[in-house]
Amino acid sequence: MDKRSISPASPLSEAEDALPSRLPPTPPLQEYDCEQVLRCSSTPAPSASSRHPRPYPLPPAPRDHHVLPQDLQTPDSHVPRDPRLIRLTGVHPFNVEAPLTDLFDEGFLTTKDLHYVRNHGAVPRVEDRDVPDWPLTVEGLVARPFTLSLRELARAGGGFEQVTYPVTLVCAGNRRKEQNVVRKTKGFSWGAAGLSTSLWTGVPLRQLLARAGPLARRGARYVCFEGADRLPNGAYATSVKLAWAMDPERGMLVAHKMNGEPLPPDHGRPLRVVIPGQIGGRSVKWLRRIVVTAEPSDSWYHIYDNRVLPTTITPEASADMPDAWKDERYAIYDLNVNSAVCYPAHDERVPLSGGSYALRGYAYAGGGRRVTRVEVTLDRGKTWALADVSYPEDLYRLAAEDEELYGGRIDVAGREACFCWCFWSLEVPLARLRRARDVMVRAMDESLALQPREMYWSVLGMMNNPWYRVAIHQEDDGSLRFEHPTQPALMPGGWMERVKKAGGDPTDGFWGERPADEDPAGAKEAAARRSEPAKEIGMVDDKVARQITADELRKHSGETEPWFVVNGQVYDGTRFLQGHPGGAASIINSAGQDVSDEFLAIHSENAKAMMPSYHVGTLSGPLASEDSSAGPDLSDPSGPFFHPKAWRRALLARKLPVSRDSTVFTFALPGGAQQPLGLPVGQHVMIRLIDPATREAIIRAYTPISSDGDPVDAEGRKDGTLRILVKAYPRGRMTRALASLPLGHPVEFRGPLGRFEYLGSARCKVGERTRAVRRLVMVCGGSGVTPVYAVLRSVAREWRKPADAAPSAREPPAGQEAGMQAPPSCLLLDGNRSEEDILLRAELDEMEQAGGERCRVVHTLSRPSERWEGLRGRMDRAFLEREVGAPPPERDALVLVCGPEGMERTVKEAFLAMGWLEEDLLFF
């Protein structure tokens, strides 16, 4: 059979229910009159001026767009966009798909308006004047590395052939929402519209590589691509095999036009690579470098994104399996075969008065393979009917050999590979639909790869391609209502959600809806195959049905009766103000706000299990966010940087390693040298980054080592920075992300938070209680030194004050007992493994000297070297009894503790055994 045709479909067995085997050509197959198309399109005219009808489609007319209001306060404030696009990851970064029916209705070619977008961060801003000089470097294992500008690359007669052809790009996460409903993956929820087709114009990649001359004798095997976007884990980069890049059948392209226009910002302006037949993640945007290498890319995004790990690996276990992530056997390149139903649309109602209904949808395959059949079943796979399949891509093969389109030769006729989606359709009698419970579709490609019946769930939820099922419901008005599996993003709807909420299992072999005539033995067999659903901790009280408006929530945004929102549910934190480990301020600062990211990122399963007792209702409408994370801090720069109810941005300015695994990160404040931090002594802040792979928030607490009391220069100015000491952990998501941040990248901060505050003059505030202390005992380990360092530094500054600057013993401050105004004495016990692990050692030594007899700093090492002359061993009970002892009779001492969980537990047990009270122990 000729690979550009398809056999007539086979009818179903019953004559009255027969499904016709062939339909008239669908609109994408019609001939396109060049003049007619151009009259209704703003697309530039093709270079050929012939007046005969062109055999191939031209793109629909794009719309005029402006920057949307929600983008104005983001780094993408320069990018116009179509408001119809569905945002999958909140406002920013921009990850979107079109409504499925809108995408299908545009036809074979997708305008820039509805083309899906996958951005990991901000869209690089490239001014018009800089576009011609945009540089592209080809380097690595090549004989002749070179750099050329976009002007040189795209110039007619400049030495590179310009070609134009259609390519369907597909995100590897297409249809991921279905996997997320079954069990949450580490990826956000794409629907079935994570694909689009456009005409791309540019230079064949193989020509650029041929000019550079890859060095095969040195093992050149891969081609790496690097973009200009700067992300939490470095530049976006990935790679493909060199042999593929040199194969004309693979059609890899360095493109500078999309549908005849310069690339839009969201699609790589001004230069990108287009890799046909492979997942969209390989088509790097904002292309800067092409590097020929012996090994695959070592980019974080190549290793930890776009992989299908074995289904036995859980999201939790995957964090401890770096070798699995780096295993190239699990990397995704070629697309798998897939299909979906576009009509009937989700929730479409069809009256039974007509005679038949035309089912329609799309299909695609990968690696240049053609989709050779699409099959539809109305009886859950017992029988199948062949649908008609149309291939609009083939119409470009009819162009003249030297014909050009948008300045590039139409490079399709000379190759067999298929790089585009195709359309299927099948006319079905309504009487047959009425008796069916669902419609399901599957596709096969020319390698005989067939869509599977069952889902292959994996950690990242990529390459989801089981049969696409649309459920059929008979409504009371006599119509049929159709229900797709899911809706994208957080949009509710779909039979999968309905089945799961009803206690069913969408993967039980019967899509959670067991046939009425199924025998008991079959039921048991299906139950045996049923996968164990992931444990989900309920955070709502099912008996609470109250609807709470945004106005009502706003009335509870103060210190009394603070309400907050998590996942659309409203909680009253009043009863937990005194018991919250982070202090009442943590709840008060969340009052009146949606704190879903913060809560879910830092709270344990036990904390989540407590939430139903605080549940008061469901938020009934949108909440106007006060979160400033979407854009730059526009507040008065003379005001404090930290704000307890808003995320504030500062730019990473420096990274200074201070030990083998610890780094001081310095951030430039938006208000510069004159902006105070607004951080009480002993309190901490939250740092937020967005995981570029999962789009989930990474939030951790840190105590800055800079303060408002830091020294000033000769002109009385501070340096306008914030410094954070971070100890890196091999499995730490935040520490890995921070370590890979490029300089100049924004990071979000929120605070201050914490139950403890050193007020000065020997006064401390713990929760809502203020107490006077003569002695502070500080016990820390590793990076836990930072909060006690902040307290010790503040006390040391009081020691250094001239005597006449200190409060008089005869005139104590209001509310302070006589004799308690002098700074307290301090004992700091610091436990580490080796001498190299001691952090802030020079600073601690300086404070010890400033305090004299009032301050003692003790270091003990569990794994010291032979040259270590200090204390050896762990901070166990014997150590603490020797160094600290029993509490003073006056009960005027306070113990501050921060370190690993095991150390804190040992310290607590030891101090309680020595007669200290729990109220004398403060754990940061």
GROMACS .gro file of N, CA, C and O in nm, residues 359-454:
model
  384
  359LEU      N    1  -1.773   1.191   1.418
  359LEU     CA    2  -1.665   1.195   1.516
  359LEU      C    3  -1.539   1.244   1.446
  359LEU      O    4  -1.508   1.201   1.335
  360ARG      N    5  -1.465   1.332   1.513
  360ARG     CA    6  -1.344   1.388   1.452
  360ARG      C    7  -1.236   1.407   1.556
  360ARG      O    8  -1.265   1.428   1.674
  361GLY      N    9  -1.113   1.403   1.511
  361GLY     CA   10  -1.002   1.425   1.603
  361GLY      C   11  -0.870   1.429   1.531
  361GLY      O   12  -0.864   1.440   1.408
  362TYR      N   13  -0.762   1.420   1.608
  362TYR     CA   14  -0.628   1.426   1.550
  362TYR      C   15  -0.550   1.300   1.589
  362TYR      O   16  -0.587   1.226   1.682
  363ALA      N   17  -0.439   1.279   1.520
  363ALA     CA   18  -0.344   1.173   1.554
  363ALA      C   19  -0.206   1.220   1.510
  363ALA      O   20  -0.192   1.304   1.421
  364TYR      N   21  -0.104   1.166   1.575
  364TYR     CA   22   0.035   1.197   1.534
  364TYR      C   23   0.123   1.080   1.576
  364TYR      O   24   0.087   0.996   1.661
  365ALA      N   25   0.240   1.074   1.516
  365ALA     CA   26   0.342   0.976   1.553
  365ALA      C   27   0.476   1.048   1.559
  365ALA      O   28   0.484   1.170   1.537
  366GLY      N   29   0.583   0.976   1.591
  366GLY     CA   30   0.713   1.040   1.608
  366GLY      C   31   0.817   0.983   1.515
  366GLY      O   32   0.795   0.885   1.443
  367GLY      N   33   0.934   1.048   1.513
  367GLY     CA   34   1.047   0.998   1.437
  367GLY      C   35   1.027   0.998   1.287
  367GLY      O   36   1.096   0.926   1.216
  368GLY      N   37   0.932   1.077   1.236
  368GLY     CA   38   0.905   1.078   1.092
  368GLY      C   39   0.814   0.967   1.047
  368GLY      O   40   0.788   0.952   0.927
  369ARG      N   41   0.762   0.886   1.140
  369ARG     CA   42   0.674   0.775   1.103
  369ARG      C   43   0.533   0.825   1.075
  369ARG      O   44   0.482   0.913   1.143
  370ARG      N   45   0.469   0.764   0.977
  370ARG     CA   46   0.333   0.801   0.937
  370ARG      C   47   0.231   0.727   1.022
  370ARG      O   48   0.249   0.608   1.053
  371VAL      N   49   0.126   0.795   1.058
  371VAL     CA   50   0.010   0.728   1.117
  371VAL      C   51  -0.060   0.652   1.005
  371VAL      O   52  -0.104   0.711   0.907
  372THR      N   53  -0.071   0.521   1.020
  372THR     CA   54  -0.126   0.440   0.911
  372THR      C   55  -0.270   0.399   0.933
  372THR      O   56  -0.337   0.356   0.839
  373ARG      N   57  -0.318   0.408   1.055
  373ARG     CA   58  -0.459   0.378   1.079
  373ARG      C   59  -0.504   0.443   1.210
  373ARG      O   60  -0.424   0.459   1.304
  374VAL      N   61  -0.631   0.480   1.212
  374VAL     CA   62  -0.697   0.526   1.333
  374VAL      C   63  -0.825   0.445   1.345
  374VAL      O   64  -0.902   0.433   1.249
  375GLU      N   65  -0.847   0.387   1.462
  375GLU     CA   66  -0.960   0.299   1.484
  375GLU      C   67  -1.047   0.350   1.598
  375GLU      O   68  -0.996   0.403   1.696
  376VAL      N   69  -1.176   0.329   1.581
  376VAL     CA   70  -1.275   0.375   1.679
  376VAL      C   71  -1.357   0.256   1.726
  376VAL      O   72  -1.396   0.170   1.645
  377THR      N   73  -1.379   0.249   1.857
  377THR     CA   74  -1.465   0.145   1.913
  377THR      C   75  -1.578   0.208   1.993
  377THR      O   76  -1.557   0.307   2.063
  378LEU      N   77  -1.696   0.150   1.981
  378LEU     CA   78  -1.812   0.192   2.058
  378LEU      C   79  -1.854   0.083   2.157
  378LEU      O   80  -1.957   0.098   2.225
  379ASP      N   81  -1.777  -0.026   2.166
  379ASP     CA   82  -1.811  -0.135   2.258
  379ASP      C   83  -1.689  -0.179   2.339
  379ASP      O   84  -1.669  -0.296   2.366
  380ARG      N   85  -1.606  -0.082   2.373
  380ARG     CA   86  -1.493  -0.103   2.463
  380ARG      C   87  -1.392  -0.204   2.410
  380ARG      O   88  -1.335  -0.283   2.483
  381GLY      N   89  -1.370  -0.197   2.279
  381GLY     CA   90  -1.264  -0.276   2.219
  381GLY      C   91  -1.302  -0.410   2.167
  381GLY      O   92  -1.217  -0.483   2.114
  382LYS      N   93  -1.429  -0.450   2.175
  382LYS     CA   94  -1.472  -0.578   2.119
  382LYS      C   95  -1.467  -0.575   1.967
  382LYS      O   96  -1.426  -0.672   1.902
  383THR      N   97  -1.510  -0.463   1.909
  383THR     CA   98  -1.499  -0.445   1.764
  383THR      C   99  -1.448  -0.304   1.737
  383THR      O  100  -1.464  -0.214   1.819
  384TRP      N  101  -1.387  -0.288   1.621
  384TRP     CA  102  -1.329  -0.159   1.583
  384TRP      C  103  -1.371  -0.124   1.441
  384TRP      O  104  -1.397  -0.212   1.359
  385ALA      N  105  -1.376   0.007   1.413
  385ALA     CA  106  -1.401   0.056   1.277
  385ALA      C  107  -1.287   0.149   1.237
  385ALA      O  108  -1.240   0.229   1.318
  386LEU      N  109  -1.245   0.137   1.113
  386LEU     CA  110  -1.140   0.226   1.063
  386LEU      C  111  -1.199   0.363   1.033
  386LEU      O  112  -1.300   0.375   0.963
  387ALA      N  113  -1.133   0.464   1.084
  387ALA     CA  114  -1.173   0.601   1.052
  387ALA      C  115  -1.102   0.646   0.925
  387ALA      O  116  -0.998   0.592   0.886
  388ASP      N  117  -1.159   0.746   0.860
  388ASP     CA  118  -1.089   0.810   0.748
  388ASP      C  119  -0.980   0.900   0.803
  388ASP      O  120  -0.999   0.970   0.903
  389VAL      N  121  -0.865   0.899   0.738
  389VAL     CA  122  -0.751   0.979   0.782
  389VAL      C  123  -0.708   1.069   0.668
  389VAL      O  124  -0.690   1.023   0.554
  390SER      N  125  -0.691   1.197   0.696
  390SER     CA  126  -0.642   1.292   0.594
  390SER      C  127  -0.507   1.345   0.639
  390SER      O  128  -0.483   1.367   0.758
  391TYR      N  129  -0.418   1.366   0.540
  391TYR     CA  130  -0.281   1.409   0.567
  391TYR      C  131  -0.254   1.541   0.495
  391TYR      O  132  -0.197   1.543   0.384
  392PRO      N  133  -0.290   1.655   0.551
  392PRO     CA  134  -0.263   1.783   0.484
  392PRO      C  135  -0.116   1.805   0.454
  392PRO      O  136  -0.082   1.875   0.358
  393GLU      N  137  -0.027   1.744   0.532
  393GLU     CA  138   0.116   1.759   0.506
  393GLU      C  139   0.152   1.714   0.366
  393GLU      O  140   0.242   1.771   0.302
  394ASP      N  141   0.082   1.613   0.315
  394ASP     CA  142   0.115   1.560   0.183
  394ASP      C  143   0.090   1.661   0.071
  394ASP      O  144   0.147   1.649  -0.038
  395LEU      N  145   0.004   1.759   0.096
  395LEU     CA  146  -0.025   1.859  -0.008
  395LEU      C  147   0.098   1.942  -0.041
  395LEU      O  148   0.111   1.993  -0.153
  396TYR      N  149   0.191   1.956   0.055
  396TYR     CA  150   0.314   2.031   0.027
  396TYR      C  151   0.407   1.952  -0.064
  396TYR      O  152   0.496   2.009  -0.127
  397ARG      N  153   0.389   1.822  -0.069
  397ARG     CA  154   0.471   1.740  -0.158
  397ARG      C  155   0.436   1.765  -0.305
  397ARG      O  156   0.510   1.724  -0.394
  398LEU      N  157   0.320   1.829  -0.330
  398LEU     CA  158   0.277   1.857  -0.467
  398LEU      C  159   0.335   1.988  -0.520
  398LEU      O  160   0.315   2.021  -0.637
  399ALA      N  161   0.406   2.063  -0.435
  399ALA     CA  162   0.465   2.189  -0.481
  399ALA      C  163   0.577   2.161  -0.581
  399ALA      O  164   0.639   2.055  -0.581
  400ALA      N  165   0.600   2.259  -0.666
  400ALA     CA  166   0.708   2.248  -0.764
  400ALA      C  167   0.841   2.233  -0.692
  400ALA      O  168   0.859   2.280  -0.579
  401GLU      N  169   0.936   2.170  -0.758
  401GLU     CA  170   1.063   2.138  -0.694
  401GLU      C  171   1.136   2.262  -0.644
  401GLU      O  172   1.199   2.260  -0.538
  402ASP      N  173   1.128   2.373  -0.717
  402ASP     CA  174   1.200   2.494  -0.677
  402ASP      C  175   1.108   2.600  -0.616
  402ASP      O  176   1.147   2.715  -0.598
  403GLU      N  177   0.984   2.560  -0.581
  403GLU     CA  178   0.888   2.658  -0.530
  403GLU      C  179   0.927   2.704  -0.390
  403GLU      O  180   0.966   2.623  -0.305
  404GLU      N  181   0.914   2.835  -0.366
  404GLU     CA  182   0.949   2.892  -0.237
  404GLU      C  183   0.824   2.942  -0.165
  404GLU      O  184   0.726   2.981  -0.228
  405LEU      N  185   0.831   2.940  -0.036
  405LEU     CA  186   0.725   2.991   0.050
  405LEU      C  187   0.790   3.064   0.166
  405LEU      O  188   0.876   3.007   0.236
  406TYR      N  189   0.757   3.191   0.182
  406TYR     CA  190   0.813   3.275   0.289
  406TYR      C  191   0.965   3.282   0.281
  406TYR      O  192   1.035   3.286   0.383
  407GLY      N  193   1.018   3.283   0.159
  407GLY     CA  194   1.162   3.296   0.142
  407GLY      C  195   1.240   3.168   0.153
  407GLY      O  196   1.363   3.169   0.149
  408GLY      N  197   1.170   3.054   0.168
  408GLY     CA  198   1.240   2.927   0.179
  408GLY      C  199   1.181   2.823   0.084
  408GLY      O  200   1.060   2.821   0.061
  409ARG      N  201   1.268   2.738   0.031
  409ARG     CA  202   1.221   2.631  -0.057
  409ARG      C  203   1.134   2.534   0.022
  409ARG      O  204   1.164   2.499   0.136
  410ILE      N  205   1.023   2.492  -0.040
  410ILE     CA  206   0.932   2.400   0.028
  410ILE      C  207   0.996   2.262   0.028
  410ILE      O  208   0.985   2.186  -0.067
  411ASP      N  209   1.062   2.229   0.138
  411ASP     CA  210   1.147   2.111   0.144
  411ASP      C  211   1.069   1.994   0.201
  411ASP      O  212   1.088   1.952   0.315
  412VAL      N  213   0.976   1.940   0.123
  412VAL     CA  214   0.893   1.828   0.169
  412VAL      C  215   0.895   1.713   0.069
  412VAL      O  216   0.904   1.597   0.108
  413ALA      N  217   0.887   1.747  -0.059
  413ALA     CA  218   0.869   1.643  -0.161
  413ALA      C  219   0.984   1.543  -0.164
  413ALA      O  220   0.964   1.426  -0.199
  414GLY      N  221   1.104   1.587  -0.129
  414GLY     CA  222   1.219   1.500  -0.143
  414GLY      C  223   1.240   1.400  -0.031
  414GLY      O  224   1.338   1.326  -0.033
  415ARG      N  225   1.153   1.398   0.069
  415ARG     CA  226   1.171   1.302   0.178
  415ARG      C  227   1.042   1.228   0.207
  415ARG      O  228   0.933   1.275   0.176
  416GLU      N  229   1.057   1.113   0.270
  416GLU     CA  230   0.944   1.028   0.303
  416GLU      C  231   0.891   1.054   0.444
  416GLU      O  232   0.780   1.015   0.477
  417ALA      N  233   0.971   1.116   0.529
  417ALA     CA  234   0.934   1.133   0.669
  417ALA      C  235   0.810   1.221   0.683
  417ALA      O  236   0.788   1.314   0.604
  418CYS      N  237   0.729   1.192   0.783
  418CYS     CA  238   0.609   1.270   0.816
  418CYS      C  239   0.631   1.341   0.949
  418CYS      O  240   0.663   1.277   1.049
  419PHE      N  241   0.612   1.472   0.949
  419PHE     CA  242   0.642   1.551   1.067
  419PHE      C  243   0.519   1.620   1.125
  419PHE      O  244   0.533   1.708   1.211
  420CYS      N  245   0.400   1.587   1.078
  420CYS     CA  246   0.282   1.664   1.116
  420CYS      C  247   0.169   1.574   1.164
  420CYS      O  248   0.163   1.456   1.132
  421TRP      N  249   0.080   1.638   1.236
  421TRP     CA  250  -0.041   1.567   1.278
  421TRP      C  251  -0.131   1.541   1.158
  421TRP      O  252  -0.115   1.603   1.051
  422CYS      N  253  -0.221   1.448   1.172
  422CYS     CA  254  -0.320   1.421   1.069
  422CYS      C  255  -0.457   1.422   1.135
  422CYS      O  256  -0.469   1.428   1.259
  423PHE      N  257  -0.562   1.419   1.052
  423PHE     CA  258  -0.698   1.429   1.104
  423PHE      C  259  -0.777   1.303   1.071
  423PHE      O  260  -0.764   1.249   0.960
  424TRP      N  261  -0.856   1.258   1.163
  424TRP     CA  262  -0.940   1.142   1.139
  424TRP      C  263  -1.086   1.180   1.158
  424TRP      O  264  -1.120   1.275   1.229
  425SER      N  265  -1.174   1.107   1.095
  425SER     CA  266  -1.318   1.131   1.107
  425SER      C  267  -1.393   1.002   1.081
  425SER      O  268  -1.345   0.914   1.008
  426LEU      N  269  -1.510   0.991   1.142
  426LEU     CA  270  -1.593   0.872   1.126
  426LEU      C  271  -1.739   0.910   1.150
  426LEU      O  272  -1.773   0.965   1.255
  427GLU      N  273  -1.821   0.883   1.052
  427GLU     CA  274  -1.966   0.911   1.062
  427GLU      C  275  -2.032   0.794   1.135
  427GLU      O  276  -2.019   0.678   1.094
  428VAL      N  277  -2.105   0.825   1.243
  428VAL     CA  278  -2.164   0.721   1.327
  428VAL      C  279  -2.314   0.746   1.338
  428VAL      O  280  -2.357   0.858   1.368
  429PRO      N  281  -2.398   0.644   1.315
  429PRO     CA  282  -2.542   0.660   1.337
  429PRO      C  283  -2.571   0.697   1.482
  429PRO      O  284  -2.513   0.640   1.575
  430LEU      N  285  -2.659   0.794   1.503
  430LEU     CA  286  -2.693   0.835   1.639
  430LEU      C  287  -2.757   0.722   1.717
  430LEU      O  288  -2.742   0.714   1.840
  431ALA      N  289  -2.828   0.633   1.648
  431ALA     CA  290  -2.887   0.518   1.717
  431ALA      C  291  -2.778   0.432   1.780
  431ALA      O  292  -2.796   0.376   1.889
  432ARG      N  293  -2.665   0.422   1.711
  432ARG     CA  294  -2.553   0.342   1.765
  432ARG      C  295  -2.488   0.414   1.883
  432ARG      O  296  -2.451   0.351   1.983
  433LEU      N  297  -2.472   0.547   1.873
  433LEU     CA  298  -2.416   0.623   1.985
  433LEU      C  299  -2.505   0.614   2.108
  433LEU      O  300  -2.457   0.611   2.222
  434ARG      N  301  -2.636   0.613   2.084
  434ARG     CA  302  -2.729   0.609   2.197
  434ARG      C  303  -2.711   0.481   2.279
  434ARG      O  304  -2.728   0.480   2.400
  435ARG      N  305  -2.675   0.371   2.214
  435ARG     CA  306  -2.659   0.245   2.286
  435ARG      C  307  -2.520   0.228   2.345
  435ARG      O  308  -2.496   0.133   2.420
  436ALA      N  309  -2.429   0.316   2.309
  436ALA     CA  310  -2.290   0.302   2.356
  436ALA      C  311  -2.270   0.376   2.488
  436ALA      O  312  -2.336   0.476   2.517
  437ARG      N  313  -2.178   0.328   2.568
  437ARG     CA  314  -2.142   0.396   2.693
  437ARG      C  315  -2.027   0.492   2.673
  437ARG      O  316  -2.005   0.581   2.754
  438ASP      N  317  -1.951   0.472   2.564
  438ASP     CA  318  -1.836   0.559   2.540
  438ASP      C  319  -1.788   0.542   2.397
  438ASP      O  320  -1.827   0.449   2.326
  439VAL      N  321  -1.702   0.636   2.358
  439VAL     CA  322  -1.631   0.632   2.230
  439VAL      C  323  -1.483   0.629   2.264
  439VAL      O  324  -1.436   0.708   2.346
  440MET      N  325  -1.409   0.538   2.201
  440MET     CA  326  -1.266   0.533   2.224
  440MET      C  327  -1.193   0.525   2.091
  440MET      O  328  -1.243   0.464   1.995
  441VAL      N  329  -1.074   0.587   2.089
  441VAL     CA  330  -0.996   0.593   1.966
  441VAL      C  331  -0.853   0.550   1.995
  441VAL      O  332  -0.800   0.574   2.105
  442ARG      N  333  -0.792   0.484   1.897
  442ARG     CA  334  -0.651   0.449   1.906
  442ARG      C  335  -0.591   0.464   1.767
  442ARG      O  336  -0.660   0.453   1.666
  443ALA      N  337  -0.460   0.487   1.762
  443ALA     CA  338  -0.390   0.504   1.635
  443ALA      C  339  -0.271   0.409   1.629
  443ALA      O  340  -0.220   0.364   1.732
  444MET      N  341  -0.227   0.381   1.507
  444MET     CA  342  -0.110   0.297   1.483
  444MET      C  343  -0.022   0.367   1.381
  444MET      O  344  -0.071   0.433   1.289
  445ASP      N  345   0.112   0.354   1.396
  445ASP     CA  346   0.201   0.413   1.297
  445ASP      C  347   0.262   0.303   1.210
  445ASP      O  348   0.234   0.184   1.229
  446GLU      N  349   0.346   0.345   1.116
  446GLU     CA  350   0.395   0.250   1.017
  446GLU      C  351   0.494   0.149   1.074
  446GLU      O  352   0.528   0.051   1.007
  447SER      N  353   0.540   0.168   1.197
  447SER     CA  354   0.622   0.065   1.261
  447SER      C  355   0.535  -0.035   1.335
  447SER      O  356   0.587  -0.123   1.403
  448LEU      N  357   0.402  -0.019   1.321
  448LEU     CA  358   0.301  -0.101   1.387
  448LEU      C  359   0.296  -0.075   1.537
  448LEU      O  360   0.242  -0.157   1.613
  449ALA      N  361   0.354   0.037   1.581
  449ALA     CA  362   0.336   0.079   1.720
  449ALA      C  363   0.191   0.122   1.738
  449ALA      O  364   0.138   0.200   1.658
  450LEU      N  365   0.126   0.073   1.842
  450LEU     CA  366  -0.017   0.095   1.864
  450LEU      C  367  -0.038   0.157   2.001
  450LEU      O  368   0.028   0.119   2.098
  451GLN      N  369  -0.129   0.254   2.009
  451GLN     CA  370  -0.163   0.310   2.139
  451GLN      C  371  -0.210   0.200   2.233
  451GLN      O  372  -0.293   0.117   2.195
  452PRO      N  373  -0.160   0.198   2.355
  452PRO     CA  374  -0.199   0.092   2.448
  452PRO      C  375  -0.337   0.117   2.509
  452PRO      O  376  -0.384   0.230   2.513
  453ARG      N  377  -0.397   0.011   2.556
  453ARG     CA  378  -0.526   0.023   2.624
  453ARG      C  379  -0.508   0.091   2.759
  453ARG      O  380  -0.590   0.173   2.800
  454GLU      N  381  -0.400   0.055   2.832
  454GLU     CA  382  -0.380   0.102   2.968
  454GLU      C  383  -0.276   0.213   2.972
  454GLU      O  384  -0.190   0.224   2.885
   0.00000   0.00000   0.00000
